[in-house]
Coordinates of C-alpha atoms and ligand atoms in Angstrom, one line a residue:
X12 CA -3.2 -26.9 3.4
X13 CA -4.4 -25.4 6.3
X14 CA -4.9 -21.6 5.8
X15 CA -3.4 -18.8 7.5
X16 CA -6.8 -18.1 9.4
X17 CA -7.4 -21.7 10.4
X18 CA -3.6 -21.9 11.6
X19 CA -3.8 -18.7 13.8
X20 CA -7.4 -19.3 14.7
X21 CA -8.6 -15.6 12.9
X22 CA -12.2 -14.9 12.0
X23 CA -11.8 -11.6 9.7
X24 CA -15.3 -10.4 10.8
X25 CA -15.1 -10.9 14.5
X26 CA -11.1 -10.1 14.7
X27 CA -11.1 -6.7 13.4
X28 CA -8.7 -7.5 10.3
X29 CA -8.3 -4.0 8.5
X30 CA -10.1 -3.9 5.4
X31 CA -7.2 -1.8 3.8
X32 CA -3.6 -2.2 4.9
X33 CA -1.1 0.0 3.0
X34 CA 2.5 -0.5 3.5
X35 CA 5.6 1.4 2.8
X36 CA 8.1 -1.6 2.0
X37 CA 11.5 0.0 3.0
X38 CA 14.9 -1.4 4.1
X39 CA 16.1 -3.5 1.0
X40 CA 19.3 -1.9 0.6
X41 CA 20.1 -2.3 4.1
X42 CA 19.1 -6.0 4.1
X43 CA 21.6 -6.2 1.1
X44 CA 24.5 -4.4 2.6
X45 CA 24.3 -6.4 5.8
X46 CA 25.2 -9.5 3.8
X47 CA 27.8 -7.3 1.7
X48 CA 25.4 -7.8 -1.1
X49 CA 24.5 -5.2 -4.0
X50 CA 21.5 -3.4 -3.4
X51 CA 19.8 -5.2 -6.4
X52 CA 20.0 -8.4 -4.6
X53 CA 18.1 -6.5 -1.4
X54 CA 15.3 -5.5 -4.2
X55 CA 14.9 -9.1 -5.7
X56 CA 14.3 -10.2 -2.1
X57 CA 11.8 -7.9 -1.7
X58 CA 9.9 -9.1 -4.3
X59 CA 9.6 -12.5 -2.5
X60 CA 8.3 -10.4 0.5
X61 CA 5.5 -8.7 -2.0
X62 CA 4.6 -12.4 -2.9
X63 CA 4.2 -13.6 0.3
X64 CA 2.3 -10.6 1.9
X65 CA -0.1 -10.5 -0.6
X66 CA -0.7 -14.1 -0.3
X67 CA -1.3 -13.5 3.6
X68 CA -3.4 -10.5 3.0
X69 CA -5.5 -12.4 0.4
X70 CA -5.9 -15.5 2.8
X71 CA -6.9 -13.1 5.6
X72 CA -9.9 -11.7 3.9
X73 CA -8.1 -8.2 3.4
X74 CA -10.2 -5.8 0.9
X75 CA -7.4 -3.8 -0.3
X76 CA -3.6 -4.1 0.1
X77 CA -1.6 -0.9 -1.0
X78 CA 2.0 -1.0 -1.6
X79 CA 4.4 1.7 -2.0
X80 CA 7.1 0.1 -4.5
X81 CA 8.6 3.3 -6.4
X82 CA 8.3 7.0 -5.1
X83 CA 8.3 9.9 -7.1
X84 CA 11.3 10.8 -5.2
X85 CA 13.1 7.4 -6.0
X86 CA 13.5 8.8 -9.7
X87 CA 16.5 10.6 -8.1
X88 CA 18.6 7.4 -7.3
X89 CA 21.8 6.5 -9.5
X90 CA 20.4 5.4 -12.8
X91 CA 21.7 2.0 -12.6
X92 CA 19.5 1.2 -9.4
X93 CA 16.3 2.7 -11.1
X94 CA 17.1 0.8 -14.1
X95 CA 17.6 -2.5 -11.8
X96 CA 14.0 -1.6 -9.9
X97 CA 12.2 -1.1 -13.3
X98 CA 13.5 -4.5 -14.8
X99 CA 12.4 -6.2 -11.5
X100 CA 9.1 -4.5 -11.4
X101 CA 8.3 -5.6 -15.4
X102 CA 9.8 -9.5 -14.4
X103 CA 7.8 -9.5 -11.2
X104 CA 4.5 -8.5 -12.6
X105 CA 5.0 -10.9 -15.6
X106 CA 5.8 -13.9 -13.2
X107 CA 3.1 -13.0 -10.4
X108 CA 0.0 -12.1 -12.7
X109 CA -1.0 -15.8 -13.4
X110 CA -0.7 -16.8 -9.7
X111 CA -2.6 -13.2 -8.7
X112 CA -5.4 -14.1 -11.3
X113 CA -5.6 -17.8 -10.0
X114 CA -5.8 -16.2 -6.4
X115 CA -8.8 -13.9 -7.5
X116 CA -6.4 -10.9 -6.8
X117 CA -7.1 -7.5 -8.8
X118 CA -4.2 -5.4 -9.9
X119 CA -4.6 -1.6 -9.7
X120 CA -2.1 0.8 -10.5
X121 CA -1.5 4.0 -8.5
X122 CA 0.8 6.6 -9.7
X123 CA 2.4 8.7 -12.6
X124 CA 2.7 5.3 -14.9
X125 CA 3.4 7.3 -18.0
X126 CA 6.9 7.8 -16.7
X127 CA 7.8 4.3 -16.7
X128 CA 9.6 2.7 -19.2
X129 CA 7.2 1.7 -22.0
X130 CA 7.9 -2.3 -21.8
X131 CA 7.3 -2.2 -18.3
X132 CA 3.8 -0.3 -18.4
X133 CA 2.9 -2.7 -21.1
X134 CA 3.7 -5.6 -18.6
X135 CA 1.6 -3.6 -15.8
X136 CA -1.1 -3.1 -18.0
X137 CA -1.4 -6.8 -19.1
X138 CA -1.6 -7.8 -15.5
X139 CA -4.2 -5.2 -14.6
X140 CA -6.3 -6.4 -17.6
X141 CA -5.7 -10.3 -16.9
X142 CA -7.1 -9.7 -13.4
X143 CA -9.7 -7.1 -14.1
X144 CA -12.6 -9.7 -13.7
X145 CA -11.1 -10.8 -10.1
X146 CA -13.1 -10.0 -6.9
X147 CA -10.9 -10.9 -4.2
X148 CA -8.1 -9.0 -2.9
X149 CA -7.4 -5.7 -4.4
X150 CA -3.7 -5.1 -5.0
X151 CA -2.7 -1.6 -5.2
X152 CA 0.6 -1.2 -6.7
X153 CA 1.9 2.8 -6.1
X154 CA 4.4 3.3 -8.6
X155 CA 6.2 6.5 -9.5
X156 CA 3.6 7.9 -6.6
X157 CA 3.8 10.7 -4.2
X158 CA 1.0 12.2 -2.3
X159 CA 2.2 15.6 -3.3
X160 CA 2.6 14.7 -7.0
X161 CA -1.3 13.2 -6.5
X162 CA -2.6 16.5 -4.7
X163 CA -1.1 18.9 -7.2
X164 CA -3.0 16.7 -9.9
X165 CA -6.2 16.9 -8.2
X166 CA -6.1 20.2 -7.5
X167 CA -5.3 21.4 -11.6
X168 CA -8.1 18.6 -12.3
X169 CA -10.6 20.6 -10.0
X170 CA -9.4 24.1 -11.0
X171 CA -10.0 23.0 -14.7
X172 CA -13.7 21.8 -13.5
X173 CA -14.3 25.3 -11.8
X174 CA -12.9 27.2 -15.1
X175 CA -15.2 25.3 -17.2
X176 CA -18.3 26.0 -15.0
X177 CA -18.6 22.4 -13.8
X178 CA -18.4 23.3 -10.4
X179 CA -18.9 25.9 -7.9
X180 CA -15.7 26.5 -5.3
X181 CA -18.4 26.4 -2.6
X182 CA -19.5 23.0 -3.7
X183 CA -16.1 21.5 -3.2
X184 CA -16.1 18.9 -0.4
X185 CA -13.5 16.3 1.0
X186 CA -15.3 14.0 -1.4
X187 CA -14.5 16.1 -4.4
X188 CA -11.1 16.1 -3.3
X189 CA -11.0 12.1 -2.6
X190 CA -12.5 11.6 -5.8
X191 CA -9.8 13.2 -7.9
X192 CA -7.0 11.3 -6.2
X193 CA -5.1 8.4 -7.8
X194 CA -6.8 6.2 -5.4
X195 CA -10.3 7.5 -6.2
X196 CA -12.9 4.4 -4.9
X197 CA -10.4 2.9 -2.5
X198 CA -11.6 3.5 0.9
X199 CA -9.0 4.9 3.2
X200 CA -6.4 2.6 4.9
X201 CA -7.2 1.6 8.6
X202 CA -3.7 0.5 9.0
X203 CA -0.3 1.7 7.7
X204 CA 2.9 -0.1 8.5
X205 CA 6.2 0.9 7.6
X206 CA 9.2 -1.6 7.6
X207 CA 12.9 -0.6 7.8
X208 CA 12.8 1.5 11.1
X209 CA 12.3 4.9 9.8
X210 CA 9.9 7.0 11.2
X211 CA 8.6 9.2 8.4
X212 CA 5.8 9.0 5.5
X213 CA 8.3 9.8 2.8
X214 CA 5.5 11.6 0.8
X215 CA 2.8 8.4 0.9
X216 CA -0.8 8.8 1.1
X217 CA -0.8 12.2 3.2
X218 CA -4.6 12.8 2.6
X219 CA -5.7 9.0 2.9
X220 CA -3.9 8.2 6.1
X221 CA -5.6 11.2 7.8
X222 CA -6.9 8.5 10.5
X223 CA -5.0 5.5 9.7
X224 CA -3.3 3.5 12.8
X225 CA 0.3 3.8 12.2
X226 CA 2.8 0.8 12.8
X227 CA 6.4 1.0 12.5
X228 CA 8.7 -1.7 12.9
X229 CA 12.6 -2.1 12.3
X230 CA 12.2 -5.1 10.5
X231 CA 13.7 -4.6 7.1
X232 CA 11.2 -5.3 4.1
X233 CA 12.8 -8.8 2.8
X234 CA 12.5 -10.1 6.5
X235 CA 8.8 -9.0 6.8
X236 CA 6.8 -12.2 6.8
X237 CA 3.8 -14.0 8.4
X238 CA 4.8 -13.5 12.1
X239 CA 5.6 -10.0 11.4
X240 CA 2.5 -9.3 9.5
X241 CA 0.3 -10.8 12.2
X242 CA 2.3 -8.8 14.8
X243 CA 1.0 -5.6 13.0
X244 CA -2.4 -6.8 12.9
X245 CA -2.6 -7.7 16.3
X246 CA -1.2 -4.2 17.5
X247 CA -4.0 -2.6 15.1
X248 CA -6.5 -4.7 17.1
X249 CA -5.5 -3.3 20.5
X250 CA -5.9 0.4 19.2
X251 CA -8.9 2.4 20.3
X252 CA -9.8 4.4 17.0
X253 CA -11.6 7.6 18.5
X254 CA -11.9 9.8 15.5
X255 CA -11.4 12.7 17.6
X256 CA -14.2 11.6 20.1
X257 CA -13.8 10.5 23.8
X258 CA -13.2 6.9 24.8
X259 CA -16.7 6.8 26.2
X260 CA -18.2 7.7 23.2
X261 CA -16.7 5.1 21.0
X262 CA -17.2 2.3 23.6
X263 CA -20.8 3.1 24.3
X264 CA -22.7 2.6 21.0
X265 CA -26.4 2.6 20.9
X266 CA -26.3 -1.3 20.6
X267 CA -24.4 -1.5 23.5
X268 CA -25.7 1.0 25.9
X269 CA -23.6 0.1 29.1
Ligands
IPE3 C1 12.9 0.0 -0.3 O1 14.1 -0.4 0.0 C2 12.6 0.0 -1.9 C3 12.5 1.2 -2.8 C4 12.6 2.3 -2.2 C5 12.3 1.0 -3.9 P1 15.0 0.5 -0.2 O2 16.0 0.7 -1.4 O3 15.0 2.2 0.4 O4 16.2 0.0 1.2 P2 17.1 1.1 2.2 O5 16.2 2.1 2.9 O6 18.2 1.6 1.5 O7 17.5 0.1 3.1
IPE4 C1 9.8 5.4 0.8 O1 11.2 4.7 0.9 C2 9.6 4.9 -0.8 C3 9.2 3.4 -1.0 C4 9.4 2.5 0.0 C5 8.9 3.0 -2.5 P1 12.5 5.3 0.4 O2 13.6 4.5 1.0 O3 12.8 5.9 -0.7 O4 12.3 6.6 1.6 P2 13.5 7.6 2.4 O5 14.3 8.3 1.4 O6 14.1 6.8 3.3 O7 12.4 8.6 3.0
MG5 MG1 14.6 3.2 2.1

C-alpha cells in the first residue's frame, strides 16, 4: 500500500515535519450531540481518531505524539462519564497494543496514573511493557494529567532535593525543572493542535509549549483525519519560528549568508 508520505509527496527531512506534535483531542461530546447520541458514543468514535492519527504520525516519521486523553479536571465530570472513559481507555489500550507493537510504536504514560482504576492501570502498564523495545514513534498518553499538577509535583521534588542538600537553590536551572516534569526526556513539542474549536490550553503542557506553534481547528476530534492532520502540518510549515530574534536573524544562518 502506498504510504501517506508517498501519496502526499512528503519528505520528512526536507519538509519540516514537526518532530513532536501534541494534541488536545476535544469535541467528542459535541460530535455525539450533533447526532442525538450519548456522549460515550462520541468518546468511542474518538478512539478511532486516536488510531488513525497515531498511524499517520508514525508513517510520517514524527518522533513524539503526545495526546491529552484525560485531564485532572476531567475527574469532575459526572461519575458515569468518568467510568465510561476509564472503560474505553482500558479497552483501547488492550485492543491497540499488538498493532502498536507491530508498528514499532512505544507507549509512555504521562500523568497521575495512580488515580486510575487498578484494572485500567494494569492494561496500561502491560501496553508500556509490551512496547518497551520499540524504536519508532513515541506515543505519550496524558492521563489524569494537568500542567499545574505536574509543576506542583516538580516543585515538591526539587524542594526535597534542596532540603537534603543535594542541590543548591542557585544551581536550579530550566533543565532542573524540565527533568522533574512528567514529560522528562521528551523534547518540547514544535506543534500543538487543539480540535473542537475552543481557544484555550486547558492546563496542558504549559511549560513545554512555551515556544510551540499553536494550531486551533473547529473540526471535532472524531472528524479529525488525514486531511485535517496534514493541514495542521502544512500550516506549521508556513510559520517562521523566531524564538525572540528578528526575522533577518533566523533567515540568515551562517550556512546561508545572503
Ligand atoms: C474530549 O471531548 C475528550 C475528553 C475531554 C475526555 P469532550 O468530552 O470534552 O467533548 P466536548 O468538548 O464536550 O464536545
Ligand atoms: C481538555 O478538554 C482535556 C482533554 C482533551 C483531555 P476539556 O473538554 O476537558 O477542556 P475544557 O473543559 O473545555 O477546557
Ligand atoms: Mg471538551
